[in-house]
Coordinates of N, CA and C and ligand atoms in Angstrom, one line a residue:
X29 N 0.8 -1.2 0.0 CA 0.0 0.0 0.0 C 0.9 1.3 0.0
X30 N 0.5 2.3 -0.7 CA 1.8 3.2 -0.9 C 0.8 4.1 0.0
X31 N 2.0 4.8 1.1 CA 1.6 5.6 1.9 C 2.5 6.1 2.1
X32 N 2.0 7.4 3.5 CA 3.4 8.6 3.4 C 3.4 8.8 5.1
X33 N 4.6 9.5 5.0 CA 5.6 9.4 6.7 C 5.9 10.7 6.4
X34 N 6.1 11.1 7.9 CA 7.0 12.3 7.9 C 8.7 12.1 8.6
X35 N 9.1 12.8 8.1 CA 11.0 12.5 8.4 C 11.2 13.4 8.8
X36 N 12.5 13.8 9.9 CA 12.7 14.9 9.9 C 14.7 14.6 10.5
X37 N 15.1 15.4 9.7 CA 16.6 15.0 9.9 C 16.9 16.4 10.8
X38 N 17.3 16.3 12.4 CA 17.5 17.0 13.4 C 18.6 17.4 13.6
X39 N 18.7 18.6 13.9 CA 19.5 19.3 14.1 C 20.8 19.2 14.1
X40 N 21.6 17.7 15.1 CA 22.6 17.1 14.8 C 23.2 16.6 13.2
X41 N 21.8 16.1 12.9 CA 22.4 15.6 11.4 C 22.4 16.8 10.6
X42 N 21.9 17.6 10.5 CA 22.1 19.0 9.5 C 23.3 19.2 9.8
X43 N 23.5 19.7 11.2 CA 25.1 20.0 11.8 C 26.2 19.8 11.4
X44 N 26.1 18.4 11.3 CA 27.5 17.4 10.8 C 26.9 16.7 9.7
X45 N 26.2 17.5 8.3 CA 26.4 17.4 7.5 C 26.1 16.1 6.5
X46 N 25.2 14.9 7.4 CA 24.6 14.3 6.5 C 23.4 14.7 6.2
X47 N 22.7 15.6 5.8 CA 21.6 15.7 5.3 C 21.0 14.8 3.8
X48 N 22.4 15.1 3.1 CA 22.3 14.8 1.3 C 22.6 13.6 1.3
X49 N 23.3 12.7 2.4 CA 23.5 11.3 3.1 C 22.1 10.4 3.4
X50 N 21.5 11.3 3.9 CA 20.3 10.6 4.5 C 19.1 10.6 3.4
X51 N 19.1 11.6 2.5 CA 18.4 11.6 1.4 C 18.7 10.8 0.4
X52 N 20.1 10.7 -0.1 CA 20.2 9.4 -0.6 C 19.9 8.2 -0.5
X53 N 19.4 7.9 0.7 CA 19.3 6.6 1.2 C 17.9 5.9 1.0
X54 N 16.9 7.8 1.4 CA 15.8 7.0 1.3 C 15.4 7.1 -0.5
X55 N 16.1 8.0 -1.1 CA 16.0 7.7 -2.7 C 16.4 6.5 -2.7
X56 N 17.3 5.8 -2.8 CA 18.1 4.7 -3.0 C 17.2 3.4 -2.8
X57 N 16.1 3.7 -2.1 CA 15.1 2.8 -1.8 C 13.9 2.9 -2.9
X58 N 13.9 3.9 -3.6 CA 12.7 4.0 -4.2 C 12.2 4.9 -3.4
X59 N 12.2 5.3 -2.3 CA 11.0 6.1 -1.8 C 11.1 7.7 -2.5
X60 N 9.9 8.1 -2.8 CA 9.7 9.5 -3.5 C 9.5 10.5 -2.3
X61 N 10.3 11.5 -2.3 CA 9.7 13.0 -1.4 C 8.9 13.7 -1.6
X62 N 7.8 13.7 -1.4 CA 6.7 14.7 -2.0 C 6.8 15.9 -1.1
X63 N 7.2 16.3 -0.2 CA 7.3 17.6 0.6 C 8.5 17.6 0.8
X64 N 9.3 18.8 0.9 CA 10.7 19.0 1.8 C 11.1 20.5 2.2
X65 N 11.5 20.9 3.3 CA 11.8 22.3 3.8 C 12.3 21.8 4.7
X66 N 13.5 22.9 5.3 CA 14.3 23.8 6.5 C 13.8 24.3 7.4
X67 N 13.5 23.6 8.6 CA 13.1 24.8 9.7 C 13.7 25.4 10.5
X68 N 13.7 26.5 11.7 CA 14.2 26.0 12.9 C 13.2 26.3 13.8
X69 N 12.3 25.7 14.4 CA 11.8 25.2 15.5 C 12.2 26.5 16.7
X70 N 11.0 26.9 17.4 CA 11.3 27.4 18.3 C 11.0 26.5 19.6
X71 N 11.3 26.1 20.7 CA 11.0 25.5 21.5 C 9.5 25.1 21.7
X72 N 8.8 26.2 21.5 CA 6.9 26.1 21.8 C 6.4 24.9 20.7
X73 N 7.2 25.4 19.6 CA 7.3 24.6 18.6 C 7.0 23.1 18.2
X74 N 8.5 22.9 19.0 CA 9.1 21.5 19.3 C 7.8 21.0 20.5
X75 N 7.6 22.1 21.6 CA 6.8 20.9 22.0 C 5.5 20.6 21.7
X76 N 4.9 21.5 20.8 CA 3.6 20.9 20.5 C 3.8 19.9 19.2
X77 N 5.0 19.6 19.0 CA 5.4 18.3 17.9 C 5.5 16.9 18.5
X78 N 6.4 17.5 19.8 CA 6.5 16.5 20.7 C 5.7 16.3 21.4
X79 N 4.0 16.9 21.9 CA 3.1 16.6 23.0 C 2.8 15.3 23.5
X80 N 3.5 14.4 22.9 CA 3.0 12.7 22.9 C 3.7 12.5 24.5
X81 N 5.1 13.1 24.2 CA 6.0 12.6 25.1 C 6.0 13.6 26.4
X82 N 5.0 15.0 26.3 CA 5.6 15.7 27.3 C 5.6 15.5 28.9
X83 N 5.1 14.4 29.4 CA 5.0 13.4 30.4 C 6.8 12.8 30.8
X84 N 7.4 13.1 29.4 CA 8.6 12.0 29.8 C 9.8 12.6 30.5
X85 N 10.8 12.4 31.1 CA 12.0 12.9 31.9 C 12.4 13.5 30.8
X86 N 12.4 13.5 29.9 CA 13.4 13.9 29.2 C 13.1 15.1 27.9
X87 N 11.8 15.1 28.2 CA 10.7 16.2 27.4 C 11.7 17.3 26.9
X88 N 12.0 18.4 28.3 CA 13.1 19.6 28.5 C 13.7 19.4 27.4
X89 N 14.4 18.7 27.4 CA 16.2 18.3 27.0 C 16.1 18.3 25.2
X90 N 14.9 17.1 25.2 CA 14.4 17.2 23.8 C 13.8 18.2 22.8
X91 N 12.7 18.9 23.5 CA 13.0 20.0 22.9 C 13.5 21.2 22.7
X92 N 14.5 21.6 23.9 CA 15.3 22.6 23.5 C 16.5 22.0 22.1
X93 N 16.8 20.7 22.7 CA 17.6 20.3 21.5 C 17.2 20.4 19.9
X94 N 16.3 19.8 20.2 CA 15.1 20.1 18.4 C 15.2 21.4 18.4
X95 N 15.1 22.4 18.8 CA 14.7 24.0 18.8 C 16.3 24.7 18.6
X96 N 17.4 23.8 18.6 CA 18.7 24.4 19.0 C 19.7 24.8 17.6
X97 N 18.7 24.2 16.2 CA 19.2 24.1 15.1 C 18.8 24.2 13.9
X98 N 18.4 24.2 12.6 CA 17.9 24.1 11.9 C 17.6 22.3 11.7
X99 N 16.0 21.9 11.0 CA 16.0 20.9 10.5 C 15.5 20.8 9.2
X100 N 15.5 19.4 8.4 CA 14.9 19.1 7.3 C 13.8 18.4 8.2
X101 N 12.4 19.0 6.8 CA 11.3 17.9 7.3 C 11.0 17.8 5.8
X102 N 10.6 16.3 6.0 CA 10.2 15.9 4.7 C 9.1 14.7 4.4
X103 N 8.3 14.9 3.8 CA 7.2 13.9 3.5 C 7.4 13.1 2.7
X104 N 7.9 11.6 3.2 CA 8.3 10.3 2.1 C 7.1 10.0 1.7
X105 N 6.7 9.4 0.7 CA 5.9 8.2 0.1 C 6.4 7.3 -0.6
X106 N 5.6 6.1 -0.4 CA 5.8 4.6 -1.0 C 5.5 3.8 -0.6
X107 N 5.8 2.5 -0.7 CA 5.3 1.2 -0.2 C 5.7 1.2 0.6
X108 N 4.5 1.0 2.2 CA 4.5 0.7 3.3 C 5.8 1.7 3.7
X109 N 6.0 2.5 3.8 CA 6.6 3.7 3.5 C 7.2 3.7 5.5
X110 N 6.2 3.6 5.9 CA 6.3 4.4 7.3 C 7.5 2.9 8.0
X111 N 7.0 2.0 7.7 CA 7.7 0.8 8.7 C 9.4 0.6 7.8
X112 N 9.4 1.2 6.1 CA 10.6 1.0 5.7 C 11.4 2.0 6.3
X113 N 11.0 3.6 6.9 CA 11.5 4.6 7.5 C 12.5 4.2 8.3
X114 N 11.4 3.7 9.1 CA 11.7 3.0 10.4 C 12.8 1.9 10.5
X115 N 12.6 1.7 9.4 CA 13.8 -0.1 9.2 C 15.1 0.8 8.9
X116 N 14.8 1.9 8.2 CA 16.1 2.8 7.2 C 16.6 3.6 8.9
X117 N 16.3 3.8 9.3 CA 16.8 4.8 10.3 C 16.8 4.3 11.6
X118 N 16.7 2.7 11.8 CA 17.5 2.2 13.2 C 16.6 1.9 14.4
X119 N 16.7 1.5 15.4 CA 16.3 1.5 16.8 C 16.7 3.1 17.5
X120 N 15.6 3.7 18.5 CA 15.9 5.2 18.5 C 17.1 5.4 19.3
X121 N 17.8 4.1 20.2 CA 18.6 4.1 20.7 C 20.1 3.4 19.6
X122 N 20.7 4.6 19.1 CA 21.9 4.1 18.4 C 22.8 2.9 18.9
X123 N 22.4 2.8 20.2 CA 23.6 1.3 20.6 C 22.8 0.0 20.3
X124 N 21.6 0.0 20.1 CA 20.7 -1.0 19.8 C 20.3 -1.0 18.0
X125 N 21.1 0.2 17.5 CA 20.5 -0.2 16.1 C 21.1 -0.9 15.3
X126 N 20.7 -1.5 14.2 CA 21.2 -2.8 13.3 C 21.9 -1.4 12.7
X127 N 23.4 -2.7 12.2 CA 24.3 -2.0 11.5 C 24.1 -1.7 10.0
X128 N 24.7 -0.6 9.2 CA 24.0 -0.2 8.3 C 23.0 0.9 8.4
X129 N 22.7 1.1 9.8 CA 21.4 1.8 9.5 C 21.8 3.5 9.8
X130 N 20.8 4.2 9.8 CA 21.0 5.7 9.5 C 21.5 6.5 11.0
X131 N 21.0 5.5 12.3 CA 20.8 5.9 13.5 C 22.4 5.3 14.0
X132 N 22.4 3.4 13.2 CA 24.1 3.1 13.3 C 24.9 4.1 13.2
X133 N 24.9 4.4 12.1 CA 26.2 5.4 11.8 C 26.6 6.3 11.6
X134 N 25.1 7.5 12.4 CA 25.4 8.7 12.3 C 25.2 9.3 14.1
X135 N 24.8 8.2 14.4 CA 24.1 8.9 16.0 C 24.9 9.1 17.3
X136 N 24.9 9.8 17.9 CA 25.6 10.1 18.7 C 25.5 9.9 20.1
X137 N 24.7 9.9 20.9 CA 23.4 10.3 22.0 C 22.0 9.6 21.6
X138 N 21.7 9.2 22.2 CA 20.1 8.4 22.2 C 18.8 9.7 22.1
X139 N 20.0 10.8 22.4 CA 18.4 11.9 21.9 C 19.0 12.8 20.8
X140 N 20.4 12.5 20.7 CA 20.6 13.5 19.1 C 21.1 11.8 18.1
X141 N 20.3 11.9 17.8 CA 19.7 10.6 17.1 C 19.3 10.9 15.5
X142 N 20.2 11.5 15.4 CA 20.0 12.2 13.6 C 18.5 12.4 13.0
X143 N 18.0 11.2 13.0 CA 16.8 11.3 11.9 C 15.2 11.0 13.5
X144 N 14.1 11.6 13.0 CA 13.2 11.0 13.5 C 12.0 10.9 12.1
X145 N 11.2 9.5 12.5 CA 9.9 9.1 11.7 C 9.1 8.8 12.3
X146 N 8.0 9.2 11.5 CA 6.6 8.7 12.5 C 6.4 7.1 12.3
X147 N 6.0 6.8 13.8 CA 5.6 5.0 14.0 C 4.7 4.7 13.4
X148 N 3.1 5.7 12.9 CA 2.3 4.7 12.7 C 1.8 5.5 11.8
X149 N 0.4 4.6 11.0 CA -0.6 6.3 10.1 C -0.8 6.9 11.0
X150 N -1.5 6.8 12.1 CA -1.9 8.1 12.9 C -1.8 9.2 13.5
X151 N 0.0 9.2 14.3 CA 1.2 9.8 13.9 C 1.6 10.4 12.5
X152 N 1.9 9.5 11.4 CA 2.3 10.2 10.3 C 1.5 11.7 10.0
X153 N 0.0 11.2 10.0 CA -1.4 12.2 9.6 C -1.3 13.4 10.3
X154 N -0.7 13.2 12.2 CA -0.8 14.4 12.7 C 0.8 15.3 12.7
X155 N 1.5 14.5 12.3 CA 3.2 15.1 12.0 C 3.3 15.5 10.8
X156 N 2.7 14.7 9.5 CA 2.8 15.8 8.4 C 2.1 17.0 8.4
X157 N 0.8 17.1 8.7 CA -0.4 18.5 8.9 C 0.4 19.2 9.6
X158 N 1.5 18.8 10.7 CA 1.9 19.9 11.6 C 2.9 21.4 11.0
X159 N 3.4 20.4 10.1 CA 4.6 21.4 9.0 C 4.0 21.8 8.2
X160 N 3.2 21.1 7.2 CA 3.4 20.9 5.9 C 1.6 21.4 5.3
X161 N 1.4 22.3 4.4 CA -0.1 21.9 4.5 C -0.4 21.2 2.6
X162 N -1.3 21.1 2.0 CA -1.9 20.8 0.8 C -0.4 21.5 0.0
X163 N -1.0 22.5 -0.2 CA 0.1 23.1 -1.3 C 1.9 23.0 -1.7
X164 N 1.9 22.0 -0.2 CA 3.5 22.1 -0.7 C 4.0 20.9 -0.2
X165 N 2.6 19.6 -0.5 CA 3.0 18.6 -1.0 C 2.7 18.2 -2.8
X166 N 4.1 18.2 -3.0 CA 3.7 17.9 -4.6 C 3.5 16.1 -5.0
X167 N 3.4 16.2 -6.5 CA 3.7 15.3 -7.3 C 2.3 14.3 -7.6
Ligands
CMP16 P1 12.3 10.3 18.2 O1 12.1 9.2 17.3 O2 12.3 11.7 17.5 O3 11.2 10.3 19.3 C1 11.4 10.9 20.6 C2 12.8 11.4 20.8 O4 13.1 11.6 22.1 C3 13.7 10.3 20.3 O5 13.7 10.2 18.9 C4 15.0 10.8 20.9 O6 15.6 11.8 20.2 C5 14.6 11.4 22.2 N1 14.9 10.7 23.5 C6 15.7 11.1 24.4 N2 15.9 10.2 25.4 C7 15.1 9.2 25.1 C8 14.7 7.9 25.7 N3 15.3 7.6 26.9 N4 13.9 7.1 25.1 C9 13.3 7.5 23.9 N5 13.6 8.6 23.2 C10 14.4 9.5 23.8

């Protein structure tokens, strides 16, 4: 079923410069971009992206980090799109991710963790609407 995710390559990975790294990869798969832009997130920002988590110890930390940089957000589509994201960019903790993967071998920290994707449709629906609206997803 071709369906679409939202990606967003964080602060860290803009930083140190794999951005056109991580985009290769999910081209490399077949997967098409239909949305892509640069943000930088202001904290209030980040946390009404992050509201899922703001319960968690580590809420603070994560969104001033998200808020600390510019990011890429971008709307993949393809087959089963969201679980291949997920396969492409690792376990969210870099020491547990399979090798090869986006989170292996660019991550640093379990919260500067290069890339994030959404886990499921439901997520995807409310993470892409949050950036991105009709007009500037193409194709
Ligand atoms: P992400 O997939 O964007 O979803 C939530 C983010 O919180 C996660 O990636 C990490 O960047 C960050 N994070 C920091 N600490 C933890 C933790 N202990 N468990 C899960 N996520 C964490």
């Amino acid at each position: 079923m071709t369906e679409r995710t939202l990606s967003i390559i964080k602060p860290d990975g803009v930083a140190r410069g794999v951005m056109g790294e991580v985009i290769r990869r999910f081209e490399s798969e077949g997967i098409r971009i239909a949305a892509m832009k640069m943000i930088h997130m202001t904290q209030a920002q980040a946390e009404g992206f992050y509201a899922v988590h703001k319960e968690r110890p580590f809420f603070g930390s994560l969104t001033e980090f998200m808020s600390s940089g510019p990011c890429v957000v971008m709307i993949l589509e393809g087959e089963n799109v969201i679980a291949k994201n997920r396969e492409l960019m690792g376990a969210t903790n870099f020491k547990e991710a399979a090798p090869g993967t986006i989170r292996a071998d660019f991550a640093t920290d379990i919260e500067k963790n290069v890339v994030h994707g959404s886990d499921a449709p439901e997520t995807a629906a409310f993470e892409m609407g949050y950036f991105f609206n009709n007009f500037e997803i193409v194709g």
